[in-house]
């Protein structure tokens, strides 16, 4: 196992909504788990090539337990089915992380928007905003009320939470939430791609923070070959057209952490020492892409002929 990987015990499981399974994980010997902040996720290493990312949705102050929630996706690639069907109290699972590319930044006001299982990273954010005395509201949509997770926990926040099941109210009405945002308001959104696209289209620049479950289509420059220098070993690799930097690095025998290989989880984020990345991920902010200090080597390439990476 890598230094940020550990084997945890499933302490309990319960359904948070129709088709949504919540798992509580702890260290087998009761040791404290690594600290985390709202927005963080972990990777479950499920075997048979299955690795999936799930947001931590419990209490960051609880160092003894991590909670995740997993939506069963019948049309998925098998990860959610394995969690639902094979993990129960007493079972052990390899876990990597936590990592956070969706951190809650300080602000006087927040607008939170969740679609379906996208409520999970927002739950600890609501508690943090509440503890900080910030003004906030949550608009939470789902296909049906029965399929919307953690609505019981959300009830304690009263009318600051608006539940909008699609079969009762139709598509989310974003206008009242996003139009005429007061200065200093930050918007945090997580959910399916169409919701994120709609929010992104009408949200003021600089106000929006979102997390995607699926990669966006980001096309950069040409897909030609280029050189990558691994600074720690001094090796120079040729990344051929159609081959990712990640695959070229791994083929050279260099160990590097990765998980989704789609540019959505951030596991393979690598420091760039020289050169200009051609960013094609769904994780970094526009400011981070402009800075060019890091890149996700599973999908991003090079704007030029040479990159030097901290590997």
mmCIF file with all atom_site columns, C-alpha atoms in Angstrom, residues 8-171:
data_model
loop_
_atom_site.group_PDB
_atom_site.id
_atom_site.type_symbol
_atom_site.label_atom_id
_atom_site.label_alt_id
_atom_site.label_comp_id
_atom_site.label_asym_id
_atom_site.label_entity_id
_atom_site.label_seq_id
_atom_site.pdbx_PDB_ins_code
_atom_site.Cartn_x
_atom_site.Cartn_y
_atom_site.Cartn_z
_atom_site.occupancy
_atom_site.B_iso_or_equiv
_atom_site.pdbx_formal_charge
_atom_site.auth_seq_id
_atom_site.auth_comp_id
_atom_site.auth_asym_id
_atom_site.auth_atom_id
_atom_site.pdbx_PDB_model_num
ATOM 1   C CA . UNK A 1 8   ? -10.550 0.186  6.867   1.00 0.00 ? 8   UNK A CA 1
ATOM 2   C CA . UNK A 1 9   ? -13.381 -1.739 8.445   1.00 0.00 ? 9   UNK A CA 1
ATOM 3   C CA . UNK A 1 10  ? -17.023 -1.254 7.491   1.00 0.00 ? 10  UNK A CA 1
ATOM 4   C CA . UNK A 1 11  ? -18.599 -0.439 10.845  1.00 0.00 ? 11  UNK A CA 1
ATOM 5   C CA . UNK A 1 12  ? -22.192 -0.072 9.685   1.00 0.00 ? 12  UNK A CA 1
ATOM 6   C CA . UNK A 1 13  ? -24.321 0.376  6.600   1.00 0.00 ? 13  UNK A CA 1
ATOM 7   C CA . UNK A 1 14  ? -27.743 1.923  6.179   1.00 0.00 ? 14  UNK A CA 1
ATOM 8   C CA . UNK A 1 15  ? -29.840 3.305  3.356   1.00 0.00 ? 15  UNK A CA 1
ATOM 9   C CA . UNK A 1 16  ? -29.966 7.104  3.261   1.00 0.00 ? 16  UNK A CA 1
ATOM 10  C CA . UNK A 1 17  ? -32.599 7.049  0.474   1.00 0.00 ? 17  UNK A CA 1
ATOM 11  C CA . UNK A 1 18  ? -33.913 4.693  -2.180  1.00 0.00 ? 18  UNK A CA 1
ATOM 12  C CA . UNK A 1 19  ? -30.822 3.337  -3.921  1.00 0.00 ? 19  UNK A CA 1
ATOM 13  C CA . UNK A 1 20  ? -28.370 5.318  -1.769  1.00 0.00 ? 20  UNK A CA 1
ATOM 14  C CA . UNK A 1 21  ? -26.249 3.294  0.661   1.00 0.00 ? 21  UNK A CA 1
ATOM 15  C CA . UNK A 1 22  ? -24.356 5.060  3.459   1.00 0.00 ? 22  UNK A CA 1
ATOM 16  C CA . UNK A 1 23  ? -21.269 3.348  4.883   1.00 0.00 ? 23  UNK A CA 1
ATOM 17  C CA . UNK A 1 24  ? -19.393 4.206  8.071   1.00 0.00 ? 24  UNK A CA 1
ATOM 18  C CA . UNK A 1 25  ? -15.701 3.229  7.925   1.00 0.00 ? 25  UNK A CA 1
ATOM 19  C CA . UNK A 1 26  ? -13.203 3.041  10.784  1.00 0.00 ? 26  UNK A CA 1
ATOM 20  C CA . UNK A 1 27  ? -9.664  1.813  11.451  1.00 0.00 ? 27  UNK A CA 1
ATOM 21  C CA . UNK A 1 28  ? -9.653  -1.883 12.457  1.00 0.00 ? 28  UNK A CA 1
ATOM 22  C CA . UNK A 1 29  ? -7.629  -1.039 15.597  1.00 0.00 ? 29  UNK A CA 1
ATOM 23  C CA . UNK A 1 30  ? -9.564  2.086  16.436  1.00 0.00 ? 30  UNK A CA 1
ATOM 24  C CA . UNK A 1 31  ? -6.723  4.429  15.480  1.00 0.00 ? 31  UNK A CA 1
ATOM 25  C CA . UNK A 1 32  ? -7.669  7.997  14.481  1.00 0.00 ? 32  UNK A CA 1
ATOM 26  C CA . UNK A 1 33  ? -8.194  8.602  10.786  1.00 0.00 ? 33  UNK A CA 1
ATOM 27  C CA . UNK A 1 34  ? -6.474  11.418 8.861   1.00 0.00 ? 34  UNK A CA 1
ATOM 28  C CA . UNK A 1 35  ? -8.024  14.855 9.215   1.00 0.00 ? 35  UNK A CA 1
ATOM 29  C CA . UNK A 1 36  ? -10.143 16.212 6.383   1.00 0.00 ? 36  UNK A CA 1
ATOM 30  C CA . UNK A 1 37  ? -12.133 19.312 5.492   1.00 0.00 ? 37  UNK A CA 1
ATOM 31  C CA . UNK A 1 38  ? -15.509 19.764 3.742   1.00 0.00 ? 38  UNK A CA 1
ATOM 32  C CA . UNK A 1 39  ? -15.314 18.886 0.061   1.00 0.00 ? 39  UNK A CA 1
ATOM 33  C CA . UNK A 1 40  ? -12.794 16.061 0.501   1.00 0.00 ? 40  UNK A CA 1
ATOM 34  C CA . UNK A 1 41  ? -13.176 12.654 -1.124  1.00 0.00 ? 41  UNK A CA 1
ATOM 35  C CA . UNK A 1 42  ? -11.601 9.230  -0.757  1.00 0.00 ? 42  UNK A CA 1
ATOM 36  C CA . UNK A 1 43  ? -10.914 6.434  -3.233  1.00 0.00 ? 43  UNK A CA 1
ATOM 37  C CA . UNK A 1 44  ? -12.277 2.962  -2.589  1.00 0.00 ? 44  UNK A CA 1
ATOM 38  C CA . UNK A 1 45  ? -9.977  0.314  -4.069  1.00 0.00 ? 45  UNK A CA 1
ATOM 39  C CA . UNK A 1 46  ? -12.500 -2.414 -4.773  1.00 0.00 ? 46  UNK A CA 1
ATOM 40  C CA . UNK A 1 47  ? -10.397 -4.977 -6.644  1.00 0.00 ? 47  UNK A CA 1
ATOM 41  C CA . UNK A 1 48  ? -10.738 -6.322 -10.178 1.00 0.00 ? 48  UNK A CA 1
ATOM 42  C CA . UNK A 1 49  ? -9.559  -2.953 -11.463 1.00 0.00 ? 49  UNK A CA 1
ATOM 43  C CA . UNK A 1 50  ? -12.376 -1.053 -9.754  1.00 0.00 ? 50  UNK A CA 1
ATOM 44  C CA . UNK A 1 51  ? -11.451 2.201  -8.021  1.00 0.00 ? 51  UNK A CA 1
ATOM 45  C CA . UNK A 1 52  ? -14.120 4.784  -7.279  1.00 0.00 ? 52  UNK A CA 1
ATOM 46  C CA . UNK A 1 53  ? -14.179 8.201  -5.615  1.00 0.00 ? 53  UNK A CA 1
ATOM 47  C CA . UNK A 1 54  ? -16.746 9.109  -2.965  1.00 0.00 ? 54  UNK A CA 1
ATOM 48  C CA . UNK A 1 55  ? -17.165 12.342 -1.032  1.00 0.00 ? 55  UNK A CA 1
ATOM 49  C CA . UNK A 1 56  ? -16.817 12.306 2.735   1.00 0.00 ? 56  UNK A CA 1
ATOM 50  C CA . UNK A 1 57  ? -20.190 13.397 4.094   1.00 0.00 ? 57  UNK A CA 1
ATOM 51  C CA . UNK A 1 58  ? -19.868 12.984 7.847   1.00 0.00 ? 58  UNK A CA 1
ATOM 52  C CA . UNK A 1 59  ? -18.419 15.226 10.540  1.00 0.00 ? 59  UNK A CA 1
ATOM 53  C CA . UNK A 1 60  ? -14.784 16.339 10.019  1.00 0.00 ? 60  UNK A CA 1
ATOM 54  C CA . UNK A 1 61  ? -14.407 16.551 13.809  1.00 0.00 ? 61  UNK A CA 1
ATOM 55  C CA . UNK A 1 62  ? -15.055 12.806 14.097  1.00 0.00 ? 62  UNK A CA 1
ATOM 56  C CA . UNK A 1 63  ? -11.573 11.350 13.666  1.00 0.00 ? 63  UNK A CA 1
ATOM 57  C CA . UNK A 1 64  ? -12.832 7.832  14.366  1.00 0.00 ? 64  UNK A CA 1
ATOM 58  C CA . UNK A 1 65  ? -15.269 7.405  11.472  1.00 0.00 ? 65  UNK A CA 1
ATOM 59  C CA . UNK A 1 66  ? -15.522 8.327  7.810   1.00 0.00 ? 66  UNK A CA 1
ATOM 60  C CA . UNK A 1 67  ? -18.950 8.314  6.177   1.00 0.00 ? 67  UNK A CA 1
ATOM 61  C CA . UNK A 1 68  ? -19.641 8.003  2.469   1.00 0.00 ? 68  UNK A CA 1
ATOM 62  C CA . UNK A 1 69  ? -22.832 7.503  0.465   1.00 0.00 ? 69  UNK A CA 1
ATOM 63  C CA . UNK A 1 70  ? -23.021 5.484  -2.743  1.00 0.00 ? 70  UNK A CA 1
ATOM 64  C CA . UNK A 1 71  ? -25.781 5.672  -5.338  1.00 0.00 ? 71  UNK A CA 1
ATOM 65  C CA . UNK A 1 72  ? -26.453 2.373  -7.065  1.00 0.00 ? 72  UNK A CA 1
ATOM 66  C CA . UNK A 1 73  ? -26.056 3.035  -10.784 1.00 0.00 ? 73  UNK A CA 1
ATOM 67  C CA . UNK A 1 74  ? -27.528 0.164  -12.845 1.00 0.00 ? 74  UNK A CA 1
ATOM 68  C CA . UNK A 1 75  ? -25.893 1.511  -16.001 1.00 0.00 ? 75  UNK A CA 1
ATOM 69  C CA . UNK A 1 76  ? -22.538 2.070  -14.294 1.00 0.00 ? 76  UNK A CA 1
ATOM 70  C CA . UNK A 1 77  ? -19.302 0.136  -14.667 1.00 0.00 ? 77  UNK A CA 1
ATOM 71  C CA . UNK A 1 78  ? -19.703 -2.040 -11.575 1.00 0.00 ? 78  UNK A CA 1
ATOM 72  C CA . UNK A 1 79  ? -18.246 0.038  -8.765  1.00 0.00 ? 79  UNK A CA 1
ATOM 73  C CA . UNK A 1 80  ? -21.504 1.045  -7.099  1.00 0.00 ? 80  UNK A CA 1
ATOM 74  C CA . UNK A 1 81  ? -22.946 -2.459 -7.474  1.00 0.00 ? 81  UNK A CA 1
ATOM 75  C CA . UNK A 1 82  ? -19.905 -3.922 -5.747  1.00 0.00 ? 82  UNK A CA 1
ATOM 76  C CA . UNK A 1 83  ? -20.239 -1.496 -2.831  1.00 0.00 ? 83  UNK A CA 1
ATOM 77  C CA . UNK A 1 84  ? -23.960 -2.216 -2.480  1.00 0.00 ? 84  UNK A CA 1
ATOM 78  C CA . UNK A 1 85  ? -23.699 -5.979 -2.871  1.00 0.00 ? 85  UNK A CA 1
ATOM 79  C CA . UNK A 1 86  ? -20.362 -6.883 -1.319  1.00 0.00 ? 86  UNK A CA 1
ATOM 80  C CA . UNK A 1 87  ? -19.616 -4.500 1.566   1.00 0.00 ? 87  UNK A CA 1
ATOM 81  C CA . UNK A 1 88  ? -21.254 -4.931 4.937   1.00 0.00 ? 88  UNK A CA 1
ATOM 82  C CA . UNK A 1 89  ? -20.393 -4.641 8.633   1.00 0.00 ? 89  UNK A CA 1
ATOM 83  C CA . UNK A 1 90  ? -17.121 -6.405 9.379   1.00 0.00 ? 90  UNK A CA 1
ATOM 84  C CA . UNK A 1 91  ? -15.842 -6.313 5.801   1.00 0.00 ? 91  UNK A CA 1
ATOM 85  C CA . UNK A 1 92  ? -12.563 -4.578 5.017   1.00 0.00 ? 92  UNK A CA 1
ATOM 86  C CA . UNK A 1 93  ? -11.846 -2.265 2.120   1.00 0.00 ? 93  UNK A CA 1
ATOM 87  C CA . UNK A 1 94  ? -8.729  -0.490 0.909   1.00 0.00 ? 94  UNK A CA 1
ATOM 88  C CA . UNK A 1 95  ? -9.090  3.278  1.001   1.00 0.00 ? 95  UNK A CA 1
ATOM 89  C CA . UNK A 1 96  ? -6.851  5.969  -0.450  1.00 0.00 ? 96  UNK A CA 1
ATOM 90  C CA . UNK A 1 97  ? -6.890  9.639  0.539   1.00 0.00 ? 97  UNK A CA 1
ATOM 91  C CA . UNK A 1 98  ? -8.475  11.921 1.537   1.00 0.00 ? 98  UNK A CA 1
ATOM 92  C CA . UNK A 1 99  ? -7.963  14.595 -1.120  1.00 0.00 ? 99  UNK A CA 1
ATOM 93  C CA . UNK A 1 100 ? -9.745  17.877 -1.614  1.00 0.00 ? 100 UNK A CA 1
ATOM 94  C CA . UNK A 1 101 ? -10.228 19.773 -4.869  1.00 0.00 ? 101 UNK A CA 1
ATOM 95  C CA . UNK A 1 102 ? -13.562 21.229 -3.753  1.00 0.00 ? 102 UNK A CA 1
ATOM 96  C CA . UNK A 1 103 ? -12.603 23.097 -0.597  1.00 0.00 ? 103 UNK A CA 1
ATOM 97  C CA . UNK A 1 104 ? -15.004 25.514 1.069   1.00 0.00 ? 104 UNK A CA 1
ATOM 98  C CA . UNK A 1 105 ? -13.537 29.013 0.972   1.00 0.00 ? 105 UNK A CA 1
ATOM 99  C CA . UNK A 1 106 ? -14.435 31.621 3.615   1.00 0.00 ? 106 UNK A CA 1
ATOM 100 C CA . UNK A 1 107 ? -17.295 33.910 2.583   1.00 0.00 ? 107 UNK A CA 1
ATOM 101 C CA . UNK A 1 108 ? -20.080 35.894 4.254   1.00 0.00 ? 108 UNK A CA 1
ATOM 102 C CA . UNK A 1 109 ? -22.751 34.273 2.069   1.00 0.00 ? 109 UNK A CA 1
ATOM 103 C CA . UNK A 1 110 ? -23.165 30.992 0.197   1.00 0.00 ? 110 UNK A CA 1
ATOM 104 C CA . UNK A 1 111 ? -25.608 29.515 -2.271  1.00 0.00 ? 111 UNK A CA 1
ATOM 105 C CA . UNK A 1 112 ? -25.424 25.714 -2.292  1.00 0.00 ? 112 UNK A CA 1
ATOM 106 C CA . UNK A 1 113 ? -27.002 23.744 -5.144  1.00 0.00 ? 113 UNK A CA 1
ATOM 107 C CA . UNK A 1 114 ? -27.152 19.938 -5.182  1.00 0.00 ? 114 UNK A CA 1
ATOM 108 C CA . UNK A 1 115 ? -28.506 17.461 -7.671  1.00 0.00 ? 115 UNK A CA 1
ATOM 109 C CA . UNK A 1 116 ? -29.076 13.875 -6.520  1.00 0.00 ? 116 UNK A CA 1
ATOM 110 C CA . UNK A 1 117 ? -26.043 12.254 -4.909  1.00 0.00 ? 117 UNK A CA 1
ATOM 111 C CA . UNK A 1 118 ? -24.277 15.616 -5.317  1.00 0.00 ? 118 UNK A CA 1
ATOM 112 C CA . UNK A 1 119 ? -25.613 16.460 -1.868  1.00 0.00 ? 119 UNK A CA 1
ATOM 113 C CA . UNK A 1 120 ? -22.816 14.426 -0.251  1.00 0.00 ? 120 UNK A CA 1
ATOM 114 C CA . UNK A 1 121 ? -19.899 16.895 -0.415  1.00 0.00 ? 121 UNK A CA 1
ATOM 115 C CA . UNK A 1 122 ? -22.230 19.750 0.510   1.00 0.00 ? 122 UNK A CA 1
ATOM 116 C CA . UNK A 1 123 ? -23.442 18.263 3.815   1.00 0.00 ? 123 UNK A CA 1
ATOM 117 C CA . UNK A 1 124 ? -20.287 19.098 5.799   1.00 0.00 ? 124 UNK A CA 1
ATOM 118 C CA . UNK A 1 125 ? -20.108 22.453 4.008   1.00 0.00 ? 125 UNK A CA 1
ATOM 119 C CA . UNK A 1 126 ? -23.523 23.404 5.367   1.00 0.00 ? 126 UNK A CA 1
ATOM 120 C CA . UNK A 1 127 ? -22.398 22.582 8.890   1.00 0.00 ? 127 UNK A CA 1
ATOM 121 C CA . UNK A 1 128 ? -19.200 24.599 8.419   1.00 0.00 ? 128 UNK A CA 1
ATOM 122 C CA . UNK A 1 129 ? -21.083 27.604 7.014   1.00 0.00 ? 129 UNK A CA 1
ATOM 123 C CA . UNK A 1 130 ? -23.518 27.394 9.909   1.00 0.00 ? 130 UNK A CA 1
ATOM 124 C CA . UNK A 1 131 ? -20.702 27.244 12.473  1.00 0.00 ? 131 UNK A CA 1
ATOM 125 C CA . UNK A 1 132 ? -19.012 30.248 10.848  1.00 0.00 ? 132 UNK A CA 1
ATOM 126 C CA . UNK A 1 133 ? -22.184 32.336 11.082  1.00 0.00 ? 133 UNK A CA 1
ATOM 127 C CA . UNK A 1 134 ? -22.432 32.771 7.307   1.00 0.00 ? 134 UNK A CA 1
ATOM 128 C CA . UNK A 1 135 ? -25.688 33.381 5.488   1.00 0.00 ? 135 UNK A CA 1
ATOM 129 C CA . UNK A 1 136 ? -26.563 30.468 3.251   1.00 0.00 ? 136 UNK A CA 1
ATOM 130 C CA . UNK A 1 137 ? -29.289 28.581 1.416   1.00 0.00 ? 137 UNK A CA 1
ATOM 131 C CA . UNK A 1 138 ? -29.442 25.160 -0.211  1.00 0.00 ? 138 UNK A CA 1
ATOM 132 C CA . UNK A 1 139 ? -31.433 24.215 -3.303  1.00 0.00 ? 139 UNK A CA 1
ATOM 133 C CA . UNK A 1 140 ? -31.546 20.422 -3.501  1.00 0.00 ? 140 UNK A CA 1
ATOM 134 C CA . UNK A 1 141 ? -33.105 18.567 -6.414  1.00 0.00 ? 141 UNK A CA 1
ATOM 135 C CA . UNK A 1 142 ? -33.628 14.915 -7.231  1.00 0.00 ? 142 UNK A CA 1
ATOM 136 C CA . UNK A 1 143 ? -35.798 12.735 -9.406  1.00 0.00 ? 143 UNK A CA 1
ATOM 137 C CA . UNK A 1 144 ? -38.108 11.781 -6.517  1.00 0.00 ? 144 UNK A CA 1
ATOM 138 C CA . UNK A 1 145 ? -38.336 12.739 -2.855  1.00 0.00 ? 145 UNK A CA 1
ATOM 139 C CA . UNK A 1 146 ? -37.758 9.113  -1.813  1.00 0.00 ? 146 UNK A CA 1
ATOM 140 C CA . UNK A 1 147 ? -34.486 9.053  -3.740  1.00 0.00 ? 147 UNK A CA 1
ATOM 141 C CA . UNK A 1 148 ? -33.075 12.205 -2.130  1.00 0.00 ? 148 UNK A CA 1
ATOM 142 C CA . UNK A 1 149 ? -30.550 11.287 0.558   1.00 0.00 ? 149 UNK A CA 1
ATOM 143 C CA . UNK A 1 150 ? -30.161 12.788 4.030   1.00 0.00 ? 150 UNK A CA 1
ATOM 144 C CA . UNK A 1 151 ? -33.352 14.858 3.929   1.00 0.00 ? 151 UNK A CA 1
ATOM 145 C CA . UNK A 1 152 ? -33.915 14.019 7.599   1.00 0.00 ? 152 UNK A CA 1
ATOM 146 C CA . UNK A 1 153 ? -30.585 15.563 8.548   1.00 0.00 ? 153 UNK A CA 1
ATOM 147 C CA . UNK A 1 154 ? -31.333 18.626 6.457   1.00 0.00 ? 154 UNK A CA 1
ATOM 148 C CA . UNK A 1 155 ? -34.644 19.259 8.206   1.00 0.00 ? 155 UNK A CA 1
ATOM 149 C CA . UNK A 1 156 ? -32.851 20.885 11.143  1.00 0.00 ? 156 UNK A CA 1
ATOM 150 C CA . UNK A 1 157 ? -31.917 23.830 8.928   1.00 0.00 ? 157 UNK A CA 1
ATOM 151 C CA . UNK A 1 158 ? -35.535 24.806 8.325   1.00 0.00 ? 158 UNK A CA 1
ATOM 152 C CA . UNK A 1 159 ? -36.462 27.068 5.433   1.00 0.00 ? 159 UNK A CA 1
ATOM 153 C CA . UNK A 1 160 ? -32.849 27.648 4.401   1.00 0.00 ? 160 UNK A CA 1
ATOM 154 C CA . UNK A 1 161 ? -33.155 24.288 2.618   1.00 0.00 ? 161 UNK A CA 1
ATOM 155 C CA . UNK A 1 162 ? -35.443 23.967 -0.404  1.00 0.00 ? 162 UNK A CA 1
ATOM 156 C CA . UNK A 1 163 ? -36.183 20.416 -1.547  1.00 0.00 ? 163 UNK A CA 1
ATOM 157 C CA . UNK A 1 164 ? -37.269 20.187 -5.169  1.00 0.00 ? 164 UNK A CA 1
ATOM 158 C CA . UNK A 1 165 ? -38.099 16.635 -6.364  1.00 0.00 ? 165 UNK A CA 1
ATOM 159 C CA . UNK A 1 166 ? -38.415 16.746 -10.131 1.00 0.00 ? 166 UNK A CA 1
ATOM 160 C CA . UNK A 1 167 ? -41.608 14.678 -10.214 1.00 0.00 ? 167 UNK A CA 1
ATOM 161 C CA . UNK A 1 168 ? -43.258 17.282 -7.962  1.00 0.00 ? 168 UNK A CA 1
ATOM 162 C CA . UNK A 1 169 ? -41.748 20.622 -9.004  1.00 0.00 ? 169 UNK A CA 1
ATOM 163 C CA . UNK A 1 170 ? -40.042 20.054 -12.364 1.00 0.00 ? 170 UNK A CA 1
ATOM 164 C CA . UNK A 1 171 ? -36.467 21.086 -13.113 1.00 0.00 ? 171 UNK A CA 1
#
